[in-house]
Amino acid sequence: MSKRFKSCATLAAVLSLAASGADAATDVAHILWKDLRPATQAVAEDANLPMIAAKLPDHGETLSLNLQDKAIQLAGYALPVDRDGDLVYQFLLVPWTGACSHMPTPPPNQIVLVTPAHPYKMKEAYDPVAITGVLQPGMEKSQLFILDGVSVVQSGYTVRKADVASVDRVPDAVTLPVNSPWSFLNKKKN
């Protein structure tokens, strides 16, 4: 009888853990890029061009602390920081294609440094992806090796051990104005 009781108790504990894991998955907040900046900060479309830190009074360093330690899901474009061939071990998630390498860098509160739970197989820079993980506000600097040299980019958030999935589109992606020298990047998003 004792063995049977222990078996039932073990099964109940396993089922309880599985159920609580399922509940935890539903606690993921699906956020947009605007959720990472103060409500008073202009959005890119309002300025008719992507935001850059130099144009903002706080240089884009004001972070959203109400998302700290929360499980989030955010879609954006992946720009590799640490890679080996097509495997990416760390990347910057940015709100538009071309950010940081082909055009001005977004403010830190619009850049997330992502370390995937498992290396992510990337087809090309600026792949549209959705990340899921725990958001940590805090300034970090990353060194990017781009065609015209090394660039240091400051991100305002990190997500470690992130789940990364390819997506067809980024819901709140910035579309560059037609007269922008980088407007050719708009086609890549569609």
Coordinates of N, CA, C and O in Angstrom, one line a residue:
M1 N 0.8 -1.2 0.0 CA 0.0 0.0 0.0 C 0.9 1.3 0.0 O 0.5 2.2 -0.7
S2 N 2.0 1.2 0.7 CA 2.8 2.4 0.8 C 3.4 2.7 -0.6 O 3.6 3.9 -0.9
K3 N 3.9 1.7 -1.3 CA 4.4 1.9 -2.7 C 3.4 2.5 -3.6 O 3.7 3.4 -4.4
R4 N 2.2 2.0 -3.5 CA 1.1 2.5 -4.3 C 0.8 4.0 -4.0 O 0.6 4.8 -4.9
F5 N 0.8 4.3 -2.7 CA 0.6 5.7 -2.3 C 1.7 6.6 -2.8 O 1.4 7.7 -3.3
K6 N 2.9 6.1 -2.7 CA 4.1 6.9 -3.2 C 4.0 7.1 -4.7 O 4.2 8.2 -5.2
S7 N 3.6 6.1 -5.5 CA 3.4 6.2 -6.9 C 2.3 7.2 -7.3 O 2.5 8.0 -8.2
C8 N 1.2 7.2 -6.6 CA 0.1 8.1 -6.8 C 0.6 9.6 -6.5 O 0.3 10.5 -7.2
A9 N 1.3 9.7 -5.3 CA 1.8 11.0 -4.9 C 2.8 11.6 -6.0 O 2.7 12.7 -6.3
T10 N 3.7 10.7 -6.5 CA 4.6 11.1 -7.5 C 3.9 11.5 -8.8 O 4.2 12.6 -9.3
L11 N 2.9 10.8 -9.2 CA 2.2 11.1 -10.4 C 1.4 12.4 -10.2 O 1.4 13.3 -11.1
A12 N 0.8 12.6 -9.1 CA 0.1 13.9 -8.8 C 1.1 15.1 -8.8 O 0.8 16.1 -9.4
A13 N 2.3 14.9 -8.3 CA 3.3 16.0 -8.3 C 3.7 16.3 -9.7 O 3.8 17.5 -10.1
V14 N 3.9 15.3 -10.5 CA 4.3 15.5 -11.9 C 3.2 16.2 -12.7 O 3.5 17.2 -13.4
L15 N 2.0 15.8 -12.5 CA 0.9 16.4 -13.2 C 0.7 17.8 -12.7 O 0.4 18.7 -13.5
S16 N 0.9 18.1 -11.4 CA 0.8 19.4 -10.9 C 1.9 20.3 -11.5 O 1.6 21.5 -11.9
L17 N 3.1 19.8 -11.6 CA 4.2 20.6 -12.2 C 3.9 20.9 -13.7 O 4.1 22.0 -14.2
A18 N 3.4 19.9 -14.4 CA 3.1 20.1 -15.8 C 2.0 21.1 -16.0 O 2.0 22.0 -16.8
A19 N 1.0 21.1 -15.1 CA -0.1 22.1 -15.2 C 0.4 23.5 -14.8 O 0.0 24.4 -15.5
S20 N 1.2 23.6 -13.8 CA 1.8 24.9 -13.5 C 2.7 25.5 -14.6 O 2.7 26.6 -14.9
G21 N 3.4 24.6 -15.3 CA 4.2 25.0 -16.4 C 3.3 25.5 -17.6 O 3.6 26.5 -18.2
A22 N 2.2 24.9 -17.8 CA 1.3 25.3 -18.8 C 0.7 26.7 -18.4 O 0.6 27.6 -19.3
D23 N 0.4 26.9 -17.1 CA -0.1 28.2 -16.7 C 1.0 29.3 -16.9 O 0.7 30.4 -17.3
A24 N 2.2 28.9 -16.6 CA 3.3 29.9 -16.8 C 3.4 30.4 -18.2 O 3.7 31.5 -18.5
A25 N 3.2 29.4 -19.2 CA 3.3 29.8 -20.6 C 2.3 30.8 -21.0 O 2.5 31.6 -21.9
T26 N 1.1 30.8 -20.3 CA 0.1 31.8 -20.6 C 0.3 33.1 -20.0 O -0.3 34.1 -20.3
D27 N 1.3 33.3 -19.1 CA 1.6 34.5 -18.5 C 2.6 35.3 -19.3 O 3.2 36.3 -18.8
V28 N 2.9 35.0 -20.5 CA 3.8 35.7 -21.4 C 3.0 37.0 -21.9 O 1.9 36.8 -22.5
A29 N 3.6 38.1 -21.7 CA 3.0 39.4 -22.2 C 3.5 39.6 -23.6 O 4.7 39.7 -23.9
H30 N 2.6 39.7 -24.6 CA 2.9 40.0 -26.0 C 3.0 41.6 -26.0 O 2.0 42.2 -26.0
I31 N 4.3 42.0 -26.2 CA 4.5 43.5 -26.2 C 4.9 44.0 -27.5 O 5.3 43.2 -28.4
L32 N 4.8 45.3 -27.7 CA 5.2 46.0 -28.9 C 6.4 46.9 -28.5 O 6.7 47.2 -27.4
W33 N 7.1 47.4 -29.6 CA 8.2 48.3 -29.3 C 7.9 49.5 -28.5 O 8.7 50.0 -27.7
K34 N 6.7 50.1 -28.7 CA 6.3 51.3 -27.9 C 6.3 51.0 -26.4 O 6.4 51.9 -25.6
D35 N 6.1 49.7 -26.0 CA 6.0 49.4 -24.6 C 7.4 49.5 -23.9 O 7.5 49.5 -22.7
L36 N 8.5 49.6 -24.7 CA 9.8 49.7 -24.2 C 10.3 51.1 -24.0 O 11.4 51.3 -23.5
R37 N 9.5 52.1 -24.4 CA 9.9 53.5 -24.3 C 8.9 54.3 -23.5 O 7.7 53.8 -23.3
P38 N 9.3 55.4 -22.9 CA 8.3 56.2 -22.2 C 7.2 56.7 -23.1 O 7.4 56.9 -24.3
A39 N 6.0 56.8 -22.6 CA 4.8 57.2 -23.4 C 5.0 58.6 -24.0 O 4.5 58.9 -25.1
T40 N 5.8 59.4 -23.4 CA 6.0 60.8 -23.9 C 7.1 60.9 -25.0 O 7.2 61.9 -25.7
Q41 N 7.8 59.8 -25.3 CA 8.8 59.8 -26.3 C 8.2 59.6 -27.7 O 7.3 58.8 -27.9
A42 N 8.6 60.5 -28.6 CA 8.0 60.4 -30.0 C 8.3 59.0 -30.6 O 9.3 58.4 -30.4
V43 N 7.4 58.6 -31.4 CA 7.6 57.3 -32.1 C 8.2 57.7 -33.5 O 8.1 58.8 -33.9
A44 N 8.8 56.7 -34.1 CA 9.5 57.0 -35.4 C 8.6 57.6 -36.4 O 9.0 58.5 -37.1
E45 N 7.4 57.1 -36.5 CA 6.5 57.6 -37.6 C 6.2 59.1 -37.3 O 6.0 59.9 -38.3
D46 N 6.1 59.6 -36.1 CA 5.8 61.0 -35.8 C 7.0 61.9 -36.3 O 6.7 63.0 -36.7
A47 N 8.2 61.4 -36.3 CA 9.3 62.2 -36.8 C 9.5 62.0 -38.3 O 10.4 62.6 -38.8
N48 N 8.7 61.2 -38.9 CA 8.8 60.8 -40.3 C 10.2 60.2 -40.7 O 10.6 60.2 -41.8
L49 N 10.9 59.7 -39.7 CA 12.1 58.9 -39.9 C 12.4 58.2 -38.6 O 11.9 58.5 -37.6
P50 N 13.2 57.1 -38.7 CA 13.5 56.4 -37.5 C 14.1 57.2 -36.4 O 14.9 58.1 -36.7
M51 N 13.7 56.9 -35.2 CA 14.3 57.7 -34.0 C 15.8 57.4 -33.9 O 16.2 56.2 -34.2
I52 N 16.6 58.3 -33.5 CA 17.9 58.1 -33.2 C 18.2 58.7 -31.8 O 17.6 59.7 -31.5
A53 N 19.0 58.1 -31.1 CA 19.3 58.5 -29.7 C 19.7 60.0 -29.6 O 19.2 60.7 -28.7
A54 N 20.5 60.5 -30.5 CA 21.0 61.9 -30.4 C 19.8 62.9 -30.4 O 20.0 64.0 -29.9
K55 N 18.7 62.6 -31.0 CA 17.6 63.5 -31.2 C 16.7 63.5 -29.9 O 15.8 64.3 -29.8
L56 N 16.9 62.6 -29.0 CA 16.0 62.5 -27.8 C 16.7 63.2 -26.6 O 17.9 63.1 -26.4
P57 N 15.9 63.9 -25.8 CA 16.4 64.6 -24.6 C 17.2 63.7 -23.7 O 18.2 64.1 -23.1
D58 N 16.7 62.5 -23.5 CA 17.4 61.6 -22.6 C 18.3 60.6 -23.3 O 18.8 59.6 -22.8
H59 N 18.5 60.8 -24.6 CA 19.3 59.9 -25.5 C 18.7 58.5 -25.6 O 19.4 57.6 -25.9
G60 N 17.4 58.4 -25.2 CA 16.8 57.1 -25.3 C 17.2 56.1 -24.2 O 17.0 54.9 -24.3
E61 N 17.7 56.7 -23.1 CA 18.1 55.8 -22.0 C 17.1 55.6 -20.9 O 17.3 54.9 -19.9
T62 N 15.9 56.2 -21.1 CA 14.8 56.0 -20.1 C 14.1 54.6 -20.5 O 13.6 54.5 -21.6
L63 N 14.2 53.7 -19.5 CA 13.7 52.4 -19.8 C 12.4 52.1 -19.1 O 12.0 52.8 -18.2
S64 N 11.6 51.1 -19.6 CA 10.4 50.7 -19.0 C 10.7 49.7 -17.9 O 10.9 48.5 -18.2
L65 N 10.6 50.1 -16.6 CA 10.9 49.2 -15.5 C 9.7 48.3 -15.1 O 9.8 47.4 -14.4
N66 N 8.5 48.7 -15.6 CA 7.3 47.9 -15.3 C 7.3 46.5 -16.0 O 6.5 45.7 -15.6
L67 N 8.2 46.3 -16.9 CA 8.3 45.0 -17.5 C 9.5 44.1 -17.0 O 9.7 43.0 -17.4
Q68 N 10.2 44.7 -16.0 CA 11.4 44.0 -15.4 C 10.9 42.6 -14.9 O 9.9 42.5 -14.2
D69 N 11.7 41.6 -15.2 CA 11.6 40.3 -14.7 C 10.3 39.6 -15.2 O 9.8 38.6 -14.6
K70 N 9.6 40.2 -16.2 CA 8.4 39.6 -16.7 C 8.7 38.8 -18.0 O 9.6 39.2 -18.8
A71 N 8.0 37.7 -18.2 CA 8.1 37.0 -19.4 C 7.4 37.7 -20.5 O 6.2 38.1 -20.4
I72 N 8.1 38.0 -21.6 CA 7.5 38.8 -22.7 C 7.8 38.1 -24.1 O 8.6 37.2 -24.2
Q73 N 7.0 38.5 -25.0 CA 7.2 38.1 -26.4 C 7.2 39.4 -27.2 O 6.4 40.2 -27.1
L74 N 8.3 39.5 -28.1 CA 8.5 40.7 -28.9 C 9.0 40.3 -30.2 O 9.9 39.5 -30.3
A75 N 8.4 40.9 -31.3 CA 8.9 40.6 -32.6 C 9.7 41.8 -33.1 O 9.5 42.9 -32.8
G76 N 10.8 41.5 -33.9 CA 11.7 42.5 -34.4 C 12.6 41.9 -35.4 O 12.3 40.8 -36.0
Y77 N 13.7 42.5 -35.7 CA 14.7 42.1 -36.7 C 16.0 41.7 -36.0 O 16.5 42.5 -35.2
A78 N 16.5 40.6 -36.3 CA 17.7 40.1 -35.6 C 19.0 40.5 -36.3 O 19.1 40.3 -37.5
L79 N 19.9 41.2 -35.6 CA 21.2 41.6 -36.1 C 22.3 40.9 -35.3 O 22.4 41.1 -34.1
P80 N 23.0 39.9 -35.9 CA 23.9 39.1 -35.2 C 25.1 39.9 -34.5 O 25.6 40.8 -35.1
V81 N 25.4 39.5 -33.3 CA 26.5 40.0 -32.5 C 27.6 39.0 -32.5 O 28.8 39.2 -32.7
D82 N 27.2 37.7 -32.1 CA 28.1 36.6 -32.0 C 27.6 35.5 -32.8 O 26.5 34.9 -32.6
R83 N 28.3 35.1 -33.8 CA 27.9 34.0 -34.7 C 29.1 33.2 -35.2 O 30.2 33.6 -35.2
D84 N 28.7 32.0 -35.6 CA 29.7 31.1 -36.3 C 29.0 30.5 -37.5 O 28.1 29.6 -37.3
G85 N 29.3 31.0 -38.7 CA 28.6 30.6 -39.8 C 27.1 31.0 -39.8 O 26.9 32.2 -39.5
D86 N 26.2 30.1 -39.9 CA 24.8 30.5 -39.8 C 24.2 30.3 -38.4 O 23.0 30.6 -38.2
L87 N 25.0 29.9 -37.4 CA 24.5 29.8 -36.1 C 24.8 31.1 -35.3 O 26.0 31.5 -35.2
V88 N 23.8 31.6 -34.7 CA 23.9 32.9 -34.0 C 23.8 32.6 -32.5 O 22.8 31.9 -32.0
Y89 N 24.7 33.0 -31.7 CA 24.8 32.8 -30.2 C 24.3 34.0 -29.5 O 23.9 33.9 -28.3
Q90 N 24.3 35.2 -30.1 CA 23.8 36.4 -29.5 C 23.4 37.4 -30.6 O 24.2 37.5 -31.6
F91 N 22.3 38.1 -30.5 CA 22.0 39.1 -31.5 C 21.3 40.3 -30.8 O 20.8 40.2 -29.7
L92 N 21.2 41.4 -31.6 CA 20.4 42.6 -31.2 C 19.1 42.4 -31.9 O 19.0 42.2 -33.1
L93 N 18.0 42.6 -31.1 CA 16.7 42.7 -31.7 C 16.3 44.2 -31.9 O 16.4 44.9 -30.9
V94 N 16.0 44.6 -33.1 CA 15.8 46.0 -33.4 C 14.4 46.1 -34.1 O 13.9 45.2 -34.7
P95 N 13.8 47.3 -34.1 CA 12.5 47.5 -34.6 C 12.4 47.7 -36.1 O 11.3 47.7 -36.7
W96 N 13.5 47.9 -36.8 CA 13.4 48.1 -38.3 C 14.7 47.5 -38.9 O 15.7 47.4 -38.3
T97 N 14.6 47.1 -40.2 CA 15.7 46.6 -40.9 C 16.7 47.7 -41.2 O 16.3 48.8 -41.4
G98 N 18.0 47.3 -41.2 CA 19.0 48.3 -41.4 C 19.5 49.0 -40.2 O 20.5 49.7 -40.3
A99 N 18.8 48.9 -39.1 CA 19.2 49.6 -37.9 C 20.5 49.2 -37.4 O 20.9 48.0 -37.5
C100 N 21.4 50.1 -37.0 CA 22.7 49.8 -36.5 C 23.8 49.6 -37.5 O 25.0 49.8 -37.2
S101 N 23.5 49.1 -38.7 CA 24.5 48.9 -39.7 C 24.4 49.7 -40.9 O 25.4 50.3 -41.4
H102 N 23.2 49.8 -41.5 CA 23.0 50.6 -42.7 C 22.4 52.0 -42.5 O 22.4 52.8 -43.4
M103 N 22.0 52.2 -41.3 CA 21.4 53.5 -40.9 C 21.6 53.8 -39.5 O 22.1 53.0 -38.7
P104 N 21.2 55.0 -39.0 CA 21.4 55.4 -37.6 C 20.9 54.3 -36.6 O 19.9 53.6 -36.9
T105 N 21.5 54.2 -35.5 CA 21.2 53.3 -34.4 C 19.9 53.8 -33.7 O 19.9 55.0 -33.3
P106 N 19.0 52.9 -33.4 CA 17.8 53.3 -32.6 C 18.3 53.6 -31.2 O 19.4 53.3 -30.8
P107 N 17.5 54.3 -30.4 CA 17.9 54.6 -29.0 C 18.0 53.3 -28.2 O 17.3 52.3 -28.6
P108 N 18.7 53.3 -27.1 CA 18.9 52.0 -26.3 C 17.6 51.4 -25.9 O 17.5 50.2 -25.8
N109 N 16.5 52.2 -25.6 CA 15.3 51.7 -25.2 C 14.5 51.0 -26.3 O 13.4 50.6 -26.2
Q110 N 15.1 51.0 -27.5 CA 14.5 50.3 -28.7 C 15.4 49.2 -29.2 O 15.3 48.8 -30.4
I111 N 16.3 48.7 -28.4 CA 17.2 47.7 -28.7 C 17.3 46.6 -27.6 O 17.4 47.0 -26.4
V112 N 17.1 45.4 -27.9 CA 17.2 44.3 -27.0 C 18.3 43.4 -27.3 O 18.4 42.9 -28.5
L113 N 19.2 43.1 -26.4 CA 20.3 42.2 -26.6 C 19.8 40.8 -26.2 O 19.4 40.6 -25.1
V114 N 19.8 39.9 -27.2 CA 19.2 38.5 -27.0 C 20.3 37.4 -27.0 O 21.1 37.4 -27.9
T115 N 20.2 36.6 -26.0 CA 21.0 35.4 -26.0 C 20.0 34.2 -26.1 O 19.3 34.0 -25.1
P116 N 20.0 33.5 -27.2 CA 19.0 32.4 -27.4 C 19.4 31.2 -26.4 O 20.5 31.0 -26.1
A117 N 18.3 30.5 -26.1 CA 18.5 29.3 -25.2 C 19.4 28.3 -26.0 O 20.2 27.5 -25.4
H118 N 19.2 28.3 -27.3 CA 20.0 27.4 -28.2 C 20.4 28.2 -29.4 O 19.7 29.1 -29.8
P119 N 21.6 27.9 -30.0 CA 22.0 28.7 -31.1 C 20.9 28.8 -32.2 O 20.2 27.8 -32.5
Y120 N 20.7 30.0 -32.7 CA 19.6 30.2 -33.7 C 20.2 30.2 -35.1 O 21.2 30.8 -35.3
K121 N 19.6 29.4 -35.9 CA 20.1 29.3 -37.3 C 19.5 30.4 -38.1 O 18.3 30.5 -38.4
M122 N 20.4 31.4 -38.5 CA 19.9 32.6 -39.2 C 20.3 32.5 -40.7 O 21.4 32.3 -41.0
K123 N 19.3 32.8 -41.5 CA 19.5 32.9 -43.0 C 20.3 34.1 -43.4 O 21.2 34.0 -44.1
E124 N 19.9 35.2 -42.8 CA 20.6 36.5 -43.2 C 20.3 37.5 -42.1 O 19.4 37.4 -41.3
A125 N 21.2 38.5 -42.0 CA 21.0 39.6 -41.0 C 19.6 40.2 -41.2 O 19.1 40.3 -42.4
Y126 N 19.0 40.6 -40.2 CA 17.6 41.3 -40.1 C 16.5 40.3 -40.4 O 15.5 40.7 -40.9
D127 N 16.7 39.0 -40.1 CA 15.6 38.0 -40.2 C 14.6 38.5 -39.2 O 14.9 38.9 -38.1
P128 N 13.3 38.5 -39.6 CA 12.2 38.8 -38.7 C 12.0 37.6 -37.7 O 11.8 36.5 -38.2
V129 N 12.1 37.9 -36.4 CA 11.9 36.9 -35.4 C 11.1 37.4 -34.3 O 10.9 38.6 -34.1
A130 N 10.5 36.4 -33.5 CA 9.9 36.7 -32.3 C 10.7 36.1 -31.2 O 11.1 34.9 -31.3
I131 N 11.0 36.8 -30.1 CA 11.7 36.3 -29.0 C 10.7 36.1 -27.8 O 9.8 36.9 -27.7
T132 N 10.9 35.1 -27.0 CA 10.2 34.9 -25.8 C 11.1 34.6 -24.7 O 12.0 33.8 -24.8
G133 N 11.0 35.4 -23.6 CA 11.9 35.2 -22.4 C 11.7 36.3 -21.4 O 10.8 37.1 -21.5
V134 N 12.5 36.3 -20.4 CA 12.4 37.3 -19.3 C 13.2 38.5 -19.6 O 14.4 38.5 -19.9
L135 N 12.5 39.7 -19.6 CA 13.1 40.9 -20.0 C 13.8 41.6 -18.8 O 13.2 41.6 -17.7
Q136 N 15.0 42.0 -19.0 CA 15.8 42.7 -18.0 C 16.3 44.0 -18.5 O 17.0 44.1 -19.4
P137 N 15.8 45.1 -17.8 CA 16.2 46.4 -18.2 C 17.7 46.6 -17.7 O 18.0 46.1 -16.6
G138 N 18.5 47.3 -18.4 CA 19.8 47.6 -18.0 C 20.7 47.9 -19.3 O 20.6 47.1 -20.3
M139 N 21.5 48.9 -19.2 CA 22.3 49.2 -20.4 C 23.5 48.2 -20.6 O 24.1 47.8 -19.6
E140 N 23.6 47.8 -21.8 CA 24.7 46.9 -22.2 C 25.3 47.4 -23.5 O 24.6 47.9 -24.4
K141 N 26.6 47.2 -23.7 CA 27.3 47.6 -24.9 C 27.7 46.3 -25.7 O 28.2 45.4 -25.1
S142 N 27.4 46.3 -27.0 CA 27.8 45.2 -27.8 C 28.7 45.8 -29.0 O 28.4 46.8 -29.5
Q143 N 29.6 45.0 -29.4 CA 30.5 45.3 -30.5 C 30.0 44.6 -31.8 O 29.9 43.4 -31.8
L144 N 29.7 45.3 -32.8 CA 29.3 44.8 -34.1 C 30.4 44.9 -35.1 O 31.0 45.9 -35.2
F145 N 30.6 43.9 -35.8 CA 31.5 43.9 -36.9 C 30.7 44.0 -38.2 O 30.1 43.1 -38.6
I146 N 30.8 45.2 -38.8 CA 30.0 45.5 -40.0 C 30.9 45.8 -41.1 O 32.1 46.0 -40.9
L147 N 30.4 46.0 -42.3 CA 31.2 46.2 -43.5 C 32.2 47.3 -43.4 O 33.4 47.2 -43.8
D148 N 31.8 48.4 -42.9 CA 32.6 49.6 -42.8 C 33.4 49.7 -41.5 O 33.9 50.8 -41.1
G149 N 33.5 48.6 -40.7 CA 34.3 48.7 -39.5 C 33.5 48.2 -38.3 O 32.5 47.5 -38.4
V150 N 34.0 48.5 -37.1 CA 33.5 48.1 -35.8 C 32.5 49.2 -35.3 O 32.9 50.3 -35.4
S151 N 31.4 48.8 -34.8 CA 30.5 49.7 -34.2 C 30.1 49.2 -32.8 O 29.9 48.0 -32.6
V152 N 30.0 50.1 -31.9 CA 29.6 49.8 -30.5 C 28.2 50.3 -30.4 O 27.9 51.4 -30.6
V153 N 27.3 49.4 -30.0 CA 25.8 49.7 -29.9 C 25.4 49.4 -28.5 O 25.7 48.4 -27.9
Q154 N 24.7 50.4 -27.9 CA 24.2 50.3 -26.5 C 22.7 49.8 -26.6 O 21.9 50.5 -27.2
S155 N 22.4 48.7 -25.9 CA 21.0 48.3 -25.8 C 20.5 48.6 -24.4 O 21.3 48.6 -23.4
G156 N 19.2 48.7 -24.3 CA 18.6 49.0 -23.0 C 18.0 47.8 -22.3 O 17.7 47.9 -21.1
Y157 N 17.9 46.7 -23.0 CA 17.3 45.5 -22.4 C 18.1 44.3 -22.8 O 18.7 44.3 -23.8
T158 N 17.9 43.2 -22.0 CA 18.5 41.9 -22.4 C 17.4 40.9 -22.1 O 16.6 41.0 -21.2
V159 N 17.5 39.8 -22.9 CA 16.7 38.6 -22.7 C 17.7 37.5 -22.9 O 18.2 37.3 -24.0
R160 N 17.9 36.7 -21.8 CA 18.8 35.6 -21.9 C 18.0 34.3 -21.9 O 16.8 34.3 -21.4
K161 N 18.5 33.2 -22.5 CA 17.9 32.0 -22.6 C 16.5 32.1 -23.3 O 15.5 31.5 -23.0
A162 N 16.5 33.0 -24.4 CA 15.3 33.3 -25.1 C 14.9 32.1 -26.1 O 15.8 31.5 -26.7
D163 N 13.7 31.9 -26.3 CA 13.2 31.1 -27.3 C 13.0 32.0 -28.5 O 12.5 33.2 -28.4
V164 N 13.5 31.6 -29.7 CA 13.5 32.4 -30.9 C 12.8 31.7 -32.0 O 13.0 30.5 -32.2
A165 N 11.9 32.3 -32.6 CA 11.1 31.7 -33.7 C 11.0 32.7 -34.9 O 10.9 33.9 -34.7
S166 N 11.1 32.2 -36.1 CA 11.0 33.0 -37.3 C 9.5 33.5 -37.4 O 8.6 32.7 -37.0
V167 N 9.3 34.7 -37.9 CA 8.0 35.2 -38.1 C 7.9 35.7 -39.6 O 9.0 36.1 -40.1
D168 N 6.7 35.8 -40.1 CA 6.6 36.4 -41.4 C 6.6 37.9 -41.4 O 7.1 38.5 -42.4
R169 N 6.2 38.5 -40.3 CA 6.2 40.0 -40.3 C 6.3 40.4 -38.8 O 5.9 39.7 -37.9
V170 N 6.7 41.7 -38.7 CA 6.8 42.3 -37.4 C 5.6 43.3 -37.3 O 5.5 44.2 -38.1
P171 N 4.6 43.1 -36.4 CA 3.4 43.9 -36.4 C 3.6 45.4 -36.3 O 2.8 46.1 -36.9
D172 N 4.5 45.8 -35.6 CA 4.7 47.3 -35.4 C 6.0 47.8 -36.0 O 6.6 48.7 -35.5
A173 N 6.4 47.2 -37.1 CA 7.7 47.6 -37.7 C 7.6 49.0 -38.3 O 6.5 49.4 -38.7
V174 N 8.7 49.7 -38.2 CA 8.8 51.0 -38.8 C 9.0 50.9 -40.3 O 9.9 50.2 -40.7
T175 N 8.2 51.6 -41.0 CA 8.4 51.7 -42.5 C 9.1 53.0 -42.8 O 8.7 54.1 -42.3
L176 N 10.2 52.9 -43.5 CA 11.0 54.0 -43.7 C 10.4 54.9 -44.8 O 9.7 54.4 -45.7
P177 N 10.5 56.2 -44.7 CA 9.9 57.1 -45.7 C 10.5 56.9 -47.1 O 11.6 56.5 -47.2
V178 N 9.7 57.1 -48.1 CA 10.1 56.8 -49.4 C 11.3 57.6 -49.8 O 12.2 57.1 -50.5
N179 N 11.5 58.8 -49.3 CA 12.6 59.6 -49.6 C 13.9 59.3 -48.8 O 14.9 59.9 -49.0
S180 N 13.8 58.3 -48.0 CA 14.9 57.9 -47.2 C 15.9 57.2 -48.1 O 15.5 56.4 -48.9
P181 N 17.2 57.4 -47.9 CA 18.2 56.6 -48.6 C 18.2 55.1 -48.3 O 18.8 54.4 -49.1
W182 N 17.5 54.8 -47.3 CA 17.5 53.4 -46.9 C 16.1 52.7 -47.2 O 15.8 51.6 -46.7
S183 N 15.3 53.4 -48.0 CA 13.9 52.9 -48.2 C 13.9 51.5 -48.9 O 12.9 50.8 -48.8
F184 N 15.0 51.2 -49.6 CA 15.1 49.9 -50.2 C 14.9 48.7 -49.2 O 14.5 47.6 -49.5
L185 N 15.2 49.0 -47.9 CA 15.1 48.0 -46.9 C 13.6 47.7 -46.6 O 13.3 46.7 -46.0
N186 N 12.7 48.6 -46.9 CA 11.3 48.3 -46.7 C 10.8 47.1 -47.5 O 10.0 46.3 -47.0
K187 N 11.4 46.8 -48.6 CA 11.0 45.6 -49.4 C 11.4 44.4 -48.7 O 10.7 43.4 -48.9
K188 N 12.4 44.4 -48.0 CA 12.9 43.2 -47.3 C 11.9 42.7 -46.2 O 11.9 41.5 -45.9
K189 N 11.2 43.6 -45.7 CA 10.3 43.3 -44.6 C 9.0 42.5 -45.1 O 8.4 41.9 -44.3
N190 N 8.7 42.7 -46.3 CA 7.4 42.1 -46.8 C 7.6 40.8 -47.4 O 8.6 40.3 -47.8

